[in-house]
Amino acid sequence: MSGKAIVRERIENIAGVNRTWFEWNGAAHPDDKKLVVEVDFDTDPNSPGFQRSVIEAICETVSAAFEEEVLLGRETPGFISGVSIVPKR
């Protein structure tokens, strides 16, 4: 077990994803966290290297993880406030 959130582990297993992390929005909203997903391609949809299938897989994985949390009764308002998909610099 890696000690990472399950949603991060699942997303990091998607080809095209480099790494993931959480960003916290600060003291005003201590439970508000955003999942950041770093990918190894250009995120501009007009770019020839853009990989829509990877973006869709990330979104589906986050949605499935959220549904699983709800079914297990572990849903919390701070589960994930949003997702950012960013290209590797």
GROMACS .gro file of C-alpha atoms in nm:
model
   89
    1MET     CA    1   0.000   0.000   0.000
    2SER     CA    2   0.145   0.335  -0.105
    3GLY     CA    3  -0.030   0.560   0.146
    4LYS     CA    4  -0.188   0.759  -0.137
    5ALA     CA    5  -0.559   0.817  -0.179
    6ILE     CA    6  -0.718   0.544  -0.389
    7VAL     CA    7  -0.831   0.795  -0.651
    8ARG     CA    8  -0.469   0.908  -0.697
    9GLU     CA    9  -0.342   0.551  -0.731
   10ARG     CA   10  -0.607   0.471  -0.992
   11ILE     CA   11  -0.540   0.784  -1.195
   12GLU     CA   12  -0.164   0.732  -1.185
   13ASN     CA   13  -0.222   0.392  -1.352
   14ILE     CA   14  -0.366   0.562  -1.661
   15ALA     CA   15  -0.115   0.576  -1.948
   16GLY     CA   16  -0.026   0.939  -2.013
   17VAL     CA   17  -0.047   1.046  -1.647
   18ASN     CA   18   0.282   1.137  -1.477
   19ARG     CA   19   0.173   1.210  -1.121
   20THR     CA   20  -0.103   1.352  -0.902
   21TRP     CA   21  -0.128   1.564  -0.591
   22PHE     CA   22  -0.379   1.757  -0.382
   23GLU     CA   23  -0.379   2.135  -0.350
   24TRP     CA   24  -0.548   2.285  -0.046
   25ASN     CA   25  -0.734   2.616  -0.065
   26GLY     CA   26  -0.615   2.744   0.272
   27ALA     CA   27  -0.746   2.835   0.613
   28ALA     CA   28  -1.079   2.975   0.493
   29HIS     CA   29  -1.175   2.633   0.353
   30PRO     CA   30  -0.954   2.373   0.527
   31ASP     CA   31  -1.145   2.073   0.387
   32ASP     CA   32  -1.152   2.211   0.032
   33LYS     CA   33  -0.898   2.029  -0.182
   34LYS     CA   34  -0.840   2.008  -0.554
   35LEU     CA   35  -0.688   1.708  -0.728
   36VAL     CA   36  -0.415   1.804  -0.974
   37VAL     CA   37  -0.324   1.556  -1.247
   38GLU     CA   38  -0.004   1.605  -1.444
   39VAL     CA   39  -0.007   1.453  -1.793
   40ASP     CA   40   0.274   1.401  -2.045
   41PHE     CA   41   0.102   1.570  -2.341
   42ASP     CA   42  -0.019   1.913  -2.448
   43THR     CA   43  -0.360   1.990  -2.298
   44ASP     CA   44  -0.456   2.222  -2.585
   45PRO     CA   45  -0.735   2.041  -2.774
   46ASN     CA   46  -0.600   2.190  -3.100
   47SER     CA   47  -0.256   2.036  -3.046
   48PRO     CA   48  -0.170   1.726  -3.250
   49GLY     CA   49  -0.045   1.564  -2.927
   50PHE     CA   50  -0.369   1.616  -2.735
   51GLN     CA   51  -0.510   1.290  -2.594
   52ARG     CA   52  -0.882   1.323  -2.535
   53SER     CA   53  -0.908   0.957  -2.432
   54VAL     CA   54  -0.672   1.018  -2.138
   55ILE     CA   55  -0.872   1.324  -2.026
   56GLU     CA   56  -1.192   1.118  -2.043
   57ALA     CA   57  -1.032   0.830  -1.848
   58ILE     CA   58  -0.924   1.072  -1.574
   59CYS     CA   59  -1.275   1.218  -1.546
   60GLU     CA   60  -1.435   0.873  -1.542
   61THR     CA   61  -1.194   0.753  -1.274
   62VAL     CA   62  -1.265   1.051  -1.049
   63SER     CA   63  -1.640   1.004  -1.096
   64ALA     CA   64  -1.620   0.631  -1.019
   65ALA     CA   65  -1.411   0.694  -0.707
   66PHE     CA   66  -1.663   0.952  -0.584
   67GLU     CA   67  -1.953   0.711  -0.645
   68GLU     CA   68  -1.765   0.439  -0.457
   69GLU     CA   69  -1.713   0.672  -0.160
   70VAL     CA   70  -2.086   0.751  -0.156
   71LEU     CA   71  -2.182   0.382  -0.174
   72LEU     CA   72  -1.947   0.304   0.114
   73GLY     CA   73  -2.094   0.589   0.318
   74ARG     CA   74  -1.766   0.779   0.325
   75GLU     CA   75  -1.873   1.080   0.121
   76THR     CA   76  -1.754   1.405   0.272
   77PRO     CA   77  -1.801   1.758   0.139
   78GLY     CA   78  -1.422   1.791   0.108
   79PHE     CA   79  -1.368   1.474  -0.096
   80ILE     CA   80  -1.249   1.674  -0.398
   81SER     CA   81  -1.366   2.025  -0.482
   82GLY     CA   82  -1.233   2.007  -0.836
   83VAL     CA   83  -0.981   1.854  -1.073
   84SER     CA   84  -0.708   2.031  -1.269
   85ILE     CA   85  -0.533   1.852  -1.553
   86VAL     CA   86  -0.199   2.014  -1.631
   87PRO     CA   87   0.075   1.938  -1.882
   88LYS     CA   88   0.418   1.841  -1.754
   89ARG     CA   89   0.647   2.142  -1.785
   0.00000   0.00000   0.00000
